[in-house]
Amino acid sequence: MMAVCDDILRCPTCKGPVERKGSVLYCAACNATFQRQGGLWDLLPPESSNLKLSERDHYSERTNYYLYMHNTWCGSPFYRHYHDSFLDDLRRLPPDSLILETGCGLGHDGLELLRSGYRLVETDIAPGQLREARRMHRECGFSASSAHLLADAENLPFATGSFDGAFMVASLHHLPDPLASLKEIRRVLRPGGVFVLGTEPNSWQNYTIYPLGKILLWLVKRFAGKGIDTAEMVSEADKLAEGFSRNQLSGLFETAGFSRWILKPAGYFSAAIFFLSTELSQLIEHDVRLFPLERLAVPLDEALGRLPLISRYPWHWNAMTC
Ligand SMILES: [Zn+2]
């Protein structure tokens, strides 16, 4: 099936072993079968909530849009600095470690880990994006060290203790039940394995910047008649998401059973500049990038993140368990 994860695949629902039966995977314990969809094994649970189905379609259908957006993001000093920061936390694992990413999207962070010599299992619920991730990883020569399968972060189809490391980037806030997902990740990590969370939104913007931004967008549309419908580009889960305060994230880690973790502030001014230039680009339908400003802001943000009260209010969080 997929050399990297053949022997650790399990039924997403009952966690029983799955066996190859003709063209399907079969779980004898609960009599479930799993098919291949467009070349990807579909190990999603038989039932999914409407919200998850809507997320799957949203991200799958907009694969090209997100590819385009990624191309405009990847040169951003803010993006690069905070992605390198959580990738470096994973790079403490010995070479050849097996790493899981849930909600991998287009797989750009995974590619960095493959290049660093790790074995990687990428999962997502959106087949369009996952296929794109697989294409890119194969094109870069990592067919043998990577596997890609459709899976739900709250019902992982892997045996307990399978992975040396796991990570999730800007995805936890899309999930209806983030705690269930963290518990699943802890289950599939071996004892002493590392979990890394990348660029999860903090909660304060939901009471401040985002409502203001919505009013501003509405005004611009109303009086200038300009700008694409950004609501169309925001997924249902993103509309519902509230981000995580430091206490909320700590509470989730603790309840999920992790014993130690570090929360790291990920961006203040650099994140704001990145966010505003992205929004402005959509509004005027022209790419606005303020990379030199972001570059100046990153060291300032690093300093701000070390101040007692201010450290609670970064734009995003990175986190690692230890
Ligand atoms: Zn089963």
PDB file of C-alpha atoms and ligand atoms in Angstrom:
ATOM      1  CA  MET A   1       0.000   0.000   0.000  1.00  0.00           C
ATOM      2  CA  MET A   2       2.247   2.809   1.263  1.00  0.00           C
ATOM      3  CA  ALA A   3       5.629   1.667   2.482  1.00  0.00           C
ATOM      4  CA  VAL A   4       5.965   4.413   5.077  1.00  0.00           C
ATOM      5  CA  CYS A   5       2.800   3.534   7.013  1.00  0.00           C
ATOM      6  CA  ASP A   6       1.597   0.051   5.902  1.00  0.00           C
ATOM      7  CA  ASP A   7       1.970  -1.633   9.264  1.00  0.00           C
ATOM      8  CA  ILE A   8       0.512   1.189  11.369  1.00  0.00           C
ATOM      9  CA  LEU A   9      -2.790   1.674   9.480  1.00  0.00           C
ATOM     10  CA  ARG A  10      -5.878   1.032  11.597  1.00  0.00           C
ATOM     11  CA  CYS A  11      -9.633   1.489  11.318  1.00  0.00           C
ATOM     12  CA  PRO A  12     -10.440   5.159  12.113  1.00  0.00           C
ATOM     13  CA  THR A  13     -13.543   4.149  14.074  1.00  0.00           C
ATOM     14  CA  CYS A  14     -12.670   1.069  16.135  1.00  0.00           C
ATOM     15  CA  LYS A  15      -8.848   1.164  15.752  1.00  0.00           C
ATOM     16  CA  GLY A  16      -8.907  -2.509  14.712  1.00  0.00           C
ATOM     17  CA  PRO A  17      -6.378  -3.752  12.132  1.00  0.00           C
ATOM     18  CA  VAL A  18      -7.250  -3.268   8.456  1.00  0.00           C
ATOM     19  CA  GLU A  19      -6.330  -5.780   5.757  1.00  0.00           C
ATOM     20  CA  ARG A  20      -6.141  -5.519   1.990  1.00  0.00           C
ATOM     21  CA  LYS A  21      -9.089  -7.348   0.384  1.00  0.00           C
ATOM     22  CA  GLY A  22      -9.001  -7.036  -3.399  1.00  0.00           C
ATOM     23  CA  SER A  23      -9.205  -3.333  -4.150  1.00  0.00           C
ATOM     24  CA  VAL A  24     -10.325  -2.205  -0.662  1.00  0.00           C
ATOM     25  CA  LEU A  25      -9.059  -2.082   2.912  1.00  0.00           C
ATOM     26  CA  TYR A  26     -11.252  -4.044   5.292  1.00  0.00           C
ATOM     27  CA  CYS A  27     -11.742  -3.838   9.079  1.00  0.00           C
ATOM     28  CA  ALA A  28     -12.965  -7.231  10.317  1.00  0.00           C
ATOM     29  CA  ALA A  29     -13.733  -5.850  13.787  1.00  0.00           C
ATOM     30  CA  CYS A  30     -16.454  -3.432  12.633  1.00  0.00           C
ATOM     31  CA  ASN A  31     -17.005  -4.674   9.086  1.00  0.00           C
ATOM     32  CA  ALA A  32     -16.036  -1.349   7.503  1.00  0.00           C
ATOM     33  CA  THR A  33     -14.427  -1.050   4.083  1.00  0.00           C
ATOM     34  CA  PHE A  34     -12.214   1.749   2.821  1.00  0.00           C
ATOM     35  CA  GLN A  35     -11.681   2.614  -0.842  1.00  0.00           C
ATOM     36  CA  ARG A  36      -9.139   4.478  -2.894  1.00  0.00           C
ATOM     37  CA  GLN A  37     -10.386   7.835  -4.167  1.00  0.00           C
ATOM     38  CA  GLY A  38      -8.455   9.203  -7.115  1.00  0.00           C
ATOM     39  CA  GLY A  39      -5.340   7.320  -6.051  1.00  0.00           C
ATOM     40  CA  LEU A  40      -5.616   8.262  -2.358  1.00  0.00           C
ATOM     41  CA  TRP A  41      -6.657   5.814   0.358  1.00  0.00           C
ATOM     42  CA  ASP A  42      -9.795   7.171   2.012  1.00  0.00           C
ATOM     43  CA  LEU A  43      -9.587   6.341   5.716  1.00  0.00           C
ATOM     44  CA  LEU A  44     -12.153   8.911   6.778  1.00  0.00           C
ATOM     45  CA  PRO A  45     -14.787   7.566   9.186  1.00  0.00           C
ATOM     46  CA  PRO A  46     -17.973   6.402   7.383  1.00  0.00           C
ATOM     47  CA  GLU A  47     -19.929   9.323   8.901  1.00  0.00           C
ATOM     48  CA  SER A  48     -18.764  12.956   8.819  1.00  0.00           C
ATOM     49  CA  SER A  49     -20.485  16.072  10.144  1.00  0.00           C
ATOM     50  CA  ASN A  50     -21.825  18.611   7.650  1.00  0.00           C
ATOM     51  CA  LEU A  51     -19.204  21.090   8.824  1.00  0.00           C
ATOM     52  CA  LYS A  52     -16.408  18.670   7.950  1.00  0.00           C
ATOM     53  CA  LEU A  53     -17.923  17.920   4.547  1.00  0.00           C
ATOM     54  CA  SER A  54     -18.180  21.644   3.895  1.00  0.00           C
ATOM     55  CA  GLU A  55     -14.509  22.139   4.893  1.00  0.00           C
ATOM     56  CA  ARG A  56     -13.483  19.251   2.642  1.00  0.00           C
ATOM     57  CA  ASP A  57     -15.263  20.799  -0.352  1.00  0.00           C
ATOM     58  CA  HIS A  58     -14.145  24.354   0.411  1.00  0.00           C
ATOM     59  CA  TYR A  59     -10.434  23.485   0.500  1.00  0.00           C
ATOM     60  CA  SER A  60     -10.576  20.935  -2.280  1.00  0.00           C
ATOM     61  CA  GLU A  61     -12.395  23.208  -4.704  1.00  0.00           C
ATOM     62  CA  ARG A  62     -10.059  26.136  -4.000  1.00  0.00           C
ATOM     63  CA  THR A  63      -6.793  24.215  -4.381  1.00  0.00           C
ATOM     64  CA  ASN A  64      -5.577  26.557  -7.128  1.00  0.00           C
ATOM     65  CA  TYR A  65      -6.506  29.643  -5.138  1.00  0.00           C
ATOM     66  CA  TYR A  66      -4.544  28.409  -2.114  1.00  0.00           C
ATOM     67  CA  LEU A  67      -1.607  27.476  -4.356  1.00  0.00           C
ATOM     68  CA  TYR A  68      -1.637  31.013  -5.702  1.00  0.00           C
ATOM     69  CA  MET A  69      -1.897  32.445  -2.184  1.00  0.00           C
ATOM     70  CA  HIS A  70       0.968  30.258  -0.995  1.00  0.00           C
ATOM     71  CA  ASN A  71       3.156  31.551  -3.805  1.00  0.00           C
ATOM     72  CA  THR A  72       2.518  35.089  -2.657  1.00  0.00           C
ATOM     73  CA  TRP A  73       3.130  34.112   1.010  1.00  0.00           C
ATOM     74  CA  CYS A  74       6.234  32.009   0.783  1.00  0.00           C
ATOM     75  CA  GLY A  75       8.603  34.970   0.419  1.00  0.00           C
ATOM     76  CA  SER A  76       7.118  36.664   3.480  1.00  0.00           C
ATOM     77  CA  PRO A  77       9.684  37.163   6.290  1.00  0.00           C
ATOM     78  CA  PHE A  78       6.874  36.728   8.857  1.00  0.00           C
ATOM     79  CA  TYR A  79       5.746  33.439   7.292  1.00  0.00           C
ATOM     80  CA  ARG A  80       9.289  32.100   6.884  1.00  0.00           C
ATOM     81  CA  HIS A  81      10.477  33.039  10.378  1.00  0.00           C
ATOM     82  CA  TYR A  82       7.610  31.442  12.289  1.00  0.00           C
ATOM     83  CA  HIS A  83       7.395  28.389  10.041  1.00  0.00           C
ATOM     84  CA  ASP A  84      11.153  27.807  10.410  1.00  0.00           C
ATOM     85  CA  SER A  85      10.690  28.182  14.150  1.00  0.00           C
ATOM     86  CA  PHE A  86       8.198  25.307  14.519  1.00  0.00           C
ATOM     87  CA  LEU A  87       9.987  23.186  11.871  1.00  0.00           C
ATOM     88  CA  ASP A  88      13.202  23.550  13.888  1.00  0.00           C
ATOM     89  CA  ASP A  89      11.352  22.195  16.941  1.00  0.00           C
ATOM     90  CA  LEU A  90      10.610  19.037  14.913  1.00  0.00           C
ATOM     91  CA  ARG A  91      14.170  18.894  13.578  1.00  0.00           C
ATOM     92  CA  ARG A  92      15.342  18.027  17.102  1.00  0.00           C
ATOM     93  CA  LEU A  93      14.085  14.516  16.288  1.00  0.00           C
ATOM     94  CA  PRO A  94      16.779  12.122  14.995  1.00  0.00           C
ATOM     95  CA  PRO A  95      17.011  11.707  11.195  1.00  0.00           C
ATOM     96  CA  ASP A  96      14.654   9.102   9.702  1.00  0.00           C
ATOM     97  CA  SER A  97      12.057   9.675  12.460  1.00  0.00           C
ATOM     98  CA  LEU A  98       8.475   9.094  11.354  1.00  0.00           C
ATOM     99  CA  ILE A  99       6.417  12.324  11.483  1.00  0.00           C
ATOM    100  CA  LEU A 100       2.670  12.782  11.048  1.00  0.00           C
ATOM    101  CA  GLU A 101       1.025  15.952   9.800  1.00  0.00           C
ATOM    102  CA  THR A 102      -2.731  16.333  10.190  1.00  0.00           C
ATOM    103  CA  GLY A 103      -4.518  18.925   8.050  1.00  0.00           C
ATOM    104  CA  CYS A 104      -1.472  19.127   5.765  1.00  0.00           C
ATOM    105  CA  GLY A 105      -3.159  21.144   3.015  1.00  0.00           C
ATOM    106  CA  LEU A 106      -0.701  21.684   0.164  1.00  0.00           C
ATOM    107  CA  GLY A 107       2.176  20.027   2.054  1.00  0.00           C
ATOM    108  CA  HIS A 108       4.786  22.801   1.936  1.00  0.00           C
ATOM    109  CA  ASP A 109       5.909  22.380   5.559  1.00  0.00           C
ATOM    110  CA  GLY A 110       6.050  18.618   5.063  1.00  0.00           C
ATOM    111  CA  LEU A 111       8.380  19.116   2.097  1.00  0.00           C
ATOM    112  CA  GLU A 112      10.852  20.944   4.370  1.00  0.00           C
ATOM    113  CA  LEU A 113      10.892  17.947   6.728  1.00  0.00           C
ATOM    114  CA  LEU A 114      11.340  15.470   3.863  1.00  0.00           C
ATOM    115  CA  ARG A 115      14.317  17.559   2.726  1.00  0.00           C
ATOM    116  CA  SER A 116      15.705  17.284   6.270  1.00  0.00           C
ATOM    117  CA  GLY A 117      15.663  13.468   5.980  1.00  0.00           C
ATOM    118  CA  TYR A 118      12.474  12.552   7.849  1.00  0.00           C
ATOM    119  CA  ARG A 119       9.792  10.036   6.862  1.00  0.00           C
ATOM    120  CA  LEU A 120       6.407  11.702   6.609  1.00  0.00           C
ATOM    121  CA  VAL A 121       2.736  10.739   6.686  1.00  0.00           C
ATOM    122  CA  GLU A 122       0.490  13.544   5.428  1.00  0.00           C
ATOM    123  CA  THR A 123      -3.246  13.538   6.126  1.00  0.00           C
ATOM    124  CA  ASP A 124      -6.068  15.898   5.241  1.00  0.00           C
ATOM    125  CA  ILE A 125      -9.791  15.676   4.530  1.00  0.00           C
ATOM    126  CA  ALA A 126      -9.560  17.696   1.271  1.00  0.00           C
ATOM    127  CA  PRO A 127      -8.556  15.385  -1.600  1.00  0.00           C
ATOM    128  CA  GLY A 128      -7.700  18.260  -3.981  1.00  0.00           C
ATOM    129  CA  GLN A 129      -5.038  19.700  -1.675  1.00  0.00           C
ATOM    130  CA  LEU A 130      -3.728  16.307  -0.557  1.00  0.00           C
ATOM    131  CA  ARG A 131      -3.238  15.220  -4.172  1.00  0.00           C
ATOM    132  CA  GLU A 132      -1.311  18.418  -4.821  1.00  0.00           C
ATOM    133  CA  ALA A 133       0.888  17.740  -1.753  1.00  0.00           C
ATOM    134  CA  ARG A 134       1.578  14.217  -3.007  1.00  0.00           C
ATOM    135  CA  ARG A 135       2.391  15.429  -6.517  1.00  0.00           C
ATOM    136  CA  MET A 136       4.881  17.970  -5.171  1.00  0.00           C
ATOM    137  CA  HIS A 137       6.552  15.508  -2.760  1.00  0.00           C
ATOM    138  CA  ARG A 138       6.884  12.911  -5.529  1.00  0.00           C
ATOM    139  CA  GLU A 139       8.235  15.456  -7.995  1.00  0.00           C
ATOM    140  CA  CYS A 140      10.863  16.441  -5.448  1.00  0.00           C
ATOM    141  CA  GLY A 141      11.953  12.782  -5.181  1.00  0.00           C
ATOM    142  CA  PHE A 142      10.301  11.742  -1.905  1.00  0.00           C
ATOM    143  CA  SER A 143       7.951   8.962  -3.119  1.00  0.00           C
ATOM    144  CA  ALA A 144       9.607   6.386  -0.877  1.00  0.00           C
ATOM    145  CA  SER A 145       9.700   8.488   2.295  1.00  0.00           C
ATOM    146  CA  SER A 146       6.209   9.994   2.182  1.00  0.00           C
ATOM    147  CA  ALA A 147       2.622   8.735   2.286  1.00  0.00           C
ATOM    148  CA  HIS A 148      -0.602  10.681   1.785  1.00  0.00           C
ATOM    149  CA  LEU A 149      -4.047   9.623   2.917  1.00  0.00           C
ATOM    150  CA  LEU A 150      -7.476  11.066   3.556  1.00  0.00           C
ATOM    151  CA  ALA A 151      -8.034  11.055   7.307  1.00  0.00           C
ATOM    152  CA  ASP A 152      -9.935  12.972   9.970  1.00  0.00           C
ATOM    153  CA  ALA A 153      -7.752  14.585  12.653  1.00  0.00           C
ATOM    154  CA  GLU A 154     -10.329  13.629  15.302  1.00  0.00           C
ATOM    155  CA  ASN A 155     -10.367   9.938  14.264  1.00  0.00           C
ATOM    156  CA  LEU A 156      -6.847   9.032  13.221  1.00  0.00           C
ATOM    157  CA  PRO A 157      -6.453   5.711  11.349  1.00  0.00           C
ATOM    158  CA  PHE A 158      -3.161   4.748  13.020  1.00  0.00           C
ATOM    159  CA  ALA A 159      -2.028   2.384  15.733  1.00  0.00           C
ATOM    160  CA  THR A 160      -1.219   3.723  19.196  1.00  0.00           C
ATOM    161  CA  GLY A 161       2.399   4.871  19.597  1.00  0.00           C
ATOM    162  CA  SER A 162       3.208   4.888  15.862  1.00  0.00           C
ATOM    163  CA  PHE A 163       4.927   8.254  15.388  1.00  0.00           C
ATOM    164  CA  ASP A 164       8.081   9.935  16.691  1.00  0.00           C
ATOM    165  CA  GLY A 165       6.656  13.355  15.955  1.00  0.00           C
ATOM    166  CA  ALA A 166       3.428  15.013  14.869  1.00  0.00           C
ATOM    167  CA  PHE A 167       2.463  18.510  13.835  1.00  0.00           C
ATOM    168  CA  MET A 168      -0.492  20.598  12.799  1.00  0.00           C
ATOM    169  CA  VAL A 169      -0.300  24.051  11.223  1.00  0.00           C
ATOM    170  CA  ALA A 170      -3.121  26.590  11.349  1.00  0.00           C
ATOM    171  CA  SER A 171      -5.613  23.719  11.453  1.00  0.00           C
ATOM    172  CA  LEU A 172      -6.661  23.111  15.041  1.00  0.00           C
ATOM    173  CA  HIS A 173      -9.058  26.080  14.972  1.00  0.00           C
ATOM    174  CA  HIS A 174     -10.860  24.520  11.969  1.00  0.00           C
ATOM    175  CA  LEU A 175     -11.856  21.443  13.953  1.00  0.00           C
ATOM    176  CA  PRO A 176     -15.256  21.061  15.622  1.00  0.00           C
ATOM    177  CA  ASP A 177     -13.589  19.216  18.530  1.00  0.00           C
ATOM    178  CA  PRO A 178      -9.958  20.308  18.963  1.00  0.00           C
ATOM    179  CA  LEU A 179      -9.621  18.352  22.218  1.00  0.00           C
ATOM    180  CA  ALA A 180     -10.573  15.082  20.476  1.00  0.00           C
ATOM    181  CA  SER A 181      -7.890  15.760  17.893  1.00  0.00           C
ATOM    182  CA  LEU A 182      -5.173  16.487  20.483  1.00  0.00           C
ATOM    183  CA  LYS A 183      -6.104  13.273  22.328  1.00  0.00           C
ATOM    184  CA  GLU A 184      -5.809  11.326  19.078  1.00  0.00           C
ATOM    185  CA  ILE A 185      -2.420  12.873  18.320  1.00  0.00           C
ATOM    186  CA  ARG A 186      -1.187  12.011  21.798  1.00  0.00           C
ATOM    187  CA  ARG A 187      -2.434   8.442  21.311  1.00  0.00           C
ATOM    188  CA  VAL A 188      -0.562   7.893  18.041  1.00  0.00           C
ATOM    189  CA  LEU A 189       2.685   9.436  19.365  1.00  0.00           C
ATOM    190  CA  ARG A 190       5.206   7.065  20.916  1.00  0.00           C
ATOM    191  CA  PRO A 191       6.139   7.802  24.548  1.00  0.00           C
ATOM    192  CA  GLY A 192       8.538  10.759  24.417  1.00  0.00           C
ATOM    193  CA  GLY A 193       7.330  11.753  20.937  1.00  0.00           C
ATOM    194  CA  VAL A 194       7.064  15.453  20.120  1.00  0.00           C
ATOM    195  CA  PHE A 195       3.954  17.322  19.059  1.00  0.00           C
ATOM    196  CA  VAL A 196       4.275  20.747  17.457  1.00  0.00           C
ATOM    197  CA  LEU A 197       1.526  23.243  16.794  1.00  0.00           C
ATOM    198  CA  GLY A 198       2.209  25.936  14.180  1.00  0.00           C
ATOM    199  CA  THR A 199       0.685  29.403  13.745  1.00  0.00           C
ATOM    200  CA  GLU A 200      -2.606  28.879  15.580  1.00  0.00           C
ATOM    201  CA  PRO A 201      -4.558  32.147  15.855  1.00  0.00           C
ATOM    202  CA  ASN A 202      -4.854  33.807  19.249  1.00  0.00           C
ATOM    203  CA  SER A 203      -8.382  34.719  20.372  1.00  0.00           C
ATOM    204  CA  TRP A 204      -8.167  38.481  20.875  1.00  0.00           C
ATOM    205  CA  GLN A 205      -8.477  39.378  17.169  1.00  0.00           C
ATOM    206  CA  ASN A 206     -12.006  37.975  17.159  1.00  0.00           C
ATOM    207  CA  TYR A 207     -13.167  40.734  19.478  1.00  0.00           C
ATOM    208  CA  THR A 208     -11.162  43.495  17.834  1.00  0.00           C
ATOM    209  CA  ILE A 209      -9.603  43.350  14.377  1.00  0.00           C
ATOM    210  CA  TYR A 210     -11.905  40.918  12.582  1.00  0.00           C
ATOM    211  CA  PRO A 211     -15.233  42.650  13.358  1.00  0.00           C
ATOM    212  CA  LEU A 212     -13.649  46.004  12.438  1.00  0.00           C
ATOM    213  CA  GLY A 213     -12.282  44.510   9.232  1.00  0.00           C
ATOM    214  CA  LYS A 214     -15.720  43.185   8.301  1.00  0.00           C
ATOM    215  CA  ILE A 215     -17.268  46.627   8.738  1.00  0.00           C
ATOM    216  CA  LEU A 216     -14.485  48.167   6.671  1.00  0.00           C
ATOM    217  CA  LEU A 217     -14.923  45.606   3.892  1.00  0.00           C
ATOM    218  CA  TRP A 218     -18.645  46.193   3.862  1.00  0.00           C
ATOM    219  CA  LEU A 219     -18.133  49.970   3.619  1.00  0.00           C
ATOM    220  CA  VAL A 220     -15.643  49.632   0.780  1.00  0.00           C
ATOM    221  CA  LYS A 221     -17.963  47.320  -1.127  1.00  0.00           C
ATOM    222  CA  ARG A 222     -20.958  49.521  -0.453  1.00  0.00           C
ATOM    223  CA  PHE A 223     -19.395  52.834  -1.514  1.00  0.00           C
ATOM    224  CA  ALA A 224     -16.591  51.904  -3.880  1.00  0.00           C
ATOM    225  CA  GLY A 225     -18.313  48.825  -5.317  1.00  0.00           C
ATOM    226  CA  LYS A 226     -14.909  47.216  -5.411  1.00  0.00           C
ATOM    227  CA  GLY A 227     -13.238  44.105  -4.076  1.00  0.00           C
ATOM    228  CA  ILE A 228     -13.952  40.419  -4.417  1.00  0.00           C
ATOM    229  CA  ASP A 229     -16.357  38.735  -2.064  1.00  0.00           C
ATOM    230  CA  THR A 230     -13.873  37.676   0.616  1.00  0.00           C
ATOM    231  CA  ALA A 231     -16.617  35.804   2.508  1.00  0.00           C
ATOM    232  CA  GLU A 232     -16.560  33.324  -0.377  1.00  0.00           C
ATOM    233  CA  MET A 233     -12.875  32.628   0.347  1.00  0.00           C
ATOM    234  CA  VAL A 234     -13.370  32.021   4.076  1.00  0.00           C
ATOM    235  CA  SER A 235     -14.334  28.470   5.029  1.00  0.00           C
ATOM    236  CA  GLU A 236     -17.316  27.733   7.288  1.00  0.00           C
ATOM    237  CA  ALA A 237     -15.018  26.567  10.097  1.00  0.00           C
ATOM    238  CA  ASP A 238     -12.965  29.764   9.808  1.00  0.00           C
ATOM    239  CA  LYS A 239     -16.150  31.798  10.176  1.00  0.00           C
ATOM    240  CA  LEU A 240     -16.927  29.893  13.394  1.00  0.00           C
ATOM    241  CA  ALA A 241     -13.360  29.827  14.718  1.00  0.00           C
ATOM    242  CA  GLU A 242     -12.538  31.914  17.760  1.00  0.00           C
ATOM    243  CA  GLY A 243      -8.822  31.196  18.112  1.00  0.00           C
ATOM    244  CA  PHE A 244      -7.191  30.178  21.377  1.00  0.00           C
ATOM    245  CA  SER A 245      -6.024  32.262  24.300  1.00  0.00           C
ATOM    246  CA  ARG A 246      -2.944  31.099  26.204  1.00  0.00           C
ATOM    247  CA  ASN A 247      -5.118  29.615  28.944  1.00  0.00           C
ATOM    248  CA  GLN A 248      -7.394  27.851  26.472  1.00  0.00           C
ATOM    249  CA  LEU A 249      -4.475  26.234  24.647  1.00  0.00           C
ATOM    250  CA  SER A 250      -2.818  25.203  27.915  1.00  0.00           C
ATOM    251  CA  GLY A 251      -6.115  23.743  29.114  1.00  0.00           C
ATOM    252  CA  LEU A 252      -6.465  21.724  25.901  1.00  0.00           C
ATOM    253  CA  PHE A 253      -2.914  20.346  26.147  1.00  0.00           C
ATOM    254  CA  GLU A 254      -3.437  19.411  29.774  1.00  0.00           C
ATOM    255  CA  THR A 255      -6.836  17.749  29.257  1.00  0.00           C
ATOM    256  CA  ALA A 256      -5.486  15.874  26.224  1.00  0.00           C
ATOM    257  CA  GLY A 257      -2.918  14.309  28.557  1.00  0.00           C
ATOM    258  CA  PHE A 258       0.316  16.052  27.583  1.00  0.00           C
ATOM    259  CA  SER A 259       2.532  16.586  30.598  1.00  0.00           C
ATOM    260  CA  ARG A 260       4.759  19.496  29.464  1.00  0.00           C
ATOM    261  CA  TRP A 261       4.487  22.072  26.707  1.00  0.00           C
ATOM    262  CA  ILE A 262       5.841  25.470  25.726  1.00  0.00           C
ATOM    263  CA  LEU A 263       3.678  28.129  24.079  1.00  0.00           C
ATOM    264  CA  LYS A 264       5.637  30.539  21.901  1.00  0.00           C
ATOM    265  CA  PRO A 265       4.276  33.900  20.742  1.00  0.00           C
ATOM    266  CA  ALA A 266       4.386  33.952  16.918  1.00  0.00           C
ATOM    267  CA  GLY A 267       4.199  37.484  15.605  1.00  0.00           C
ATOM    268  CA  TYR A 268       2.868  40.894  16.596  1.00  0.00           C
ATOM    269  CA  PHE A 269       3.583  43.675  14.105  1.00  0.00           C
ATOM    270  CA  SER A 270       5.006  41.327  11.464  1.00  0.00           C
ATOM    271  CA  ALA A 271       1.803  39.256  11.610  1.00  0.00           C
ATOM    272  CA  ALA A 272      -0.379  42.362  11.457  1.00  0.00           C
ATOM    273  CA  ILE A 273       1.510  43.648   8.406  1.00  0.00           C
ATOM    274  CA  PHE A 274       1.186  40.229   6.741  1.00  0.00           C
ATOM    275  CA  PHE A 275      -2.520  40.028   7.543  1.00  0.00           C
ATOM    276  CA  LEU A 276      -3.318  43.574   6.447  1.00  0.00           C
ATOM    277  CA  SER A 277      -1.373  43.318   3.191  1.00  0.00           C
ATOM    278  CA  THR A 278      -3.140  40.020   2.375  1.00  0.00           C
ATOM    279  CA  GLU A 279      -6.545  41.565   3.058  1.00  0.00           C
ATOM    280  CA  LEU A 280      -5.684  44.716   1.124  1.00  0.00           C
ATOM    281  CA  SER A 281      -4.515  42.633  -1.850  1.00  0.00           C
ATOM    282  CA  GLN A 282      -7.898  40.919  -1.983  1.00  0.00           C
ATOM    283  CA  LEU A 283      -9.729  44.182  -1.636  1.00  0.00           C
ATOM    284  CA  ILE A 284      -8.000  45.990  -4.489  1.00  0.00           C
ATOM    285  CA  GLU A 285      -7.368  42.819  -6.503  1.00  0.00           C
ATOM    286  CA  HIS A 286      -3.680  43.590  -6.738  1.00  0.00           C
ATOM    287  CA  ASP A 287      -0.790  41.981  -4.807  1.00  0.00           C
ATOM    288  CA  VAL A 288       0.404  44.269  -2.052  1.00  0.00           C
ATOM    289  CA  ARG A 289       3.437  42.901  -0.182  1.00  0.00           C
ATOM    290  CA  LEU A 290       5.243  44.763   2.557  1.00  0.00           C
ATOM    291  CA  PHE A 291       8.123  42.311   3.042  1.00  0.00           C
ATOM    292  CA  PRO A 292      10.780  44.907   4.025  1.00  0.00           C
ATOM    293  CA  LEU A 293       8.482  46.147   6.815  1.00  0.00           C
ATOM    294  CA  GLU A 294       7.814  42.572   7.967  1.00  0.00           C
ATOM    295  CA  ARG A 295      11.564  41.942   8.021  1.00  0.00           C
ATOM    296  CA  LEU A 296      12.093  44.925  10.311  1.00  0.00           C
ATOM    297  CA  ALA A 297       9.232  43.844  12.568  1.00  0.00           C
ATOM    298  CA  VAL A 298      10.320  40.220  13.194  1.00  0.00           C
ATOM    299  CA  PRO A 299      13.167  40.995  15.670  1.00  0.00           C
ATOM    300  CA  LEU A 300      10.939  43.524  17.444  1.00  0.00           C
ATOM    301  CA  ASP A 301       8.216  40.861  17.730  1.00  0.00           C
ATOM    302  CA  GLU A 302      10.697  38.359  19.159  1.00  0.00           C
ATOM    303  CA  ALA A 303      11.565  40.895  21.848  1.00  0.00           C
ATOM    304  CA  LEU A 304       7.897  41.681  22.565  1.00  0.00           C
ATOM    305  CA  GLY A 305       7.163  37.970  23.001  1.00  0.00           C
ATOM    306  CA  ARG A 306       9.548  37.880  25.961  1.00  0.00           C
ATOM    307  CA  LEU A 307       7.729  40.619  27.910  1.00  0.00           C
ATOM    308  CA  PRO A 308       5.475  39.345  30.717  1.00  0.00           C
ATOM    309  CA  LEU A 309       2.019  40.706  29.874  1.00  0.00           C
ATOM    310  CA  ILE A 310       2.541  41.209  26.148  1.00  0.00           C
ATOM    311  CA  SER A 311       3.564  37.554  25.778  1.00  0.00           C
ATOM    312  CA  ARG A 312      -0.108  36.655  26.225  1.00  0.00           C
ATOM    313  CA  TYR A 313      -1.263  38.589  23.186  1.00  0.00           C
ATOM    314  CA  PRO A 314       0.665  37.570  20.083  1.00  0.00           C
ATOM    315  CA  TRP A 315      -1.199  37.277  16.789  1.00  0.00           C
ATOM    316  CA  HIS A 316      -0.489  33.530  16.575  1.00  0.00           C
ATOM    317  CA  TRP A 317       0.891  30.745  18.743  1.00  0.00           C
ATOM    318  CA  ASN A 318       3.508  28.169  18.043  1.00  0.00           C
ATOM    319  CA  ALA A 319       3.722  25.394  20.626  1.00  0.00           C
ATOM    320  CA  MET A 320       5.656  22.227  21.324  1.00  0.00           C
ATOM    321  CA  THR A 321       5.243  19.450  23.839  1.00  0.00           C
ATOM    322  CA  CYS A 322       8.330  18.186  25.601  1.00  0.00           C
TER     323      CYS A 322
HETATM  324 ZN    ZN B   1     -13.265  -0.929  12.531  1.00  0.00          ZN
END
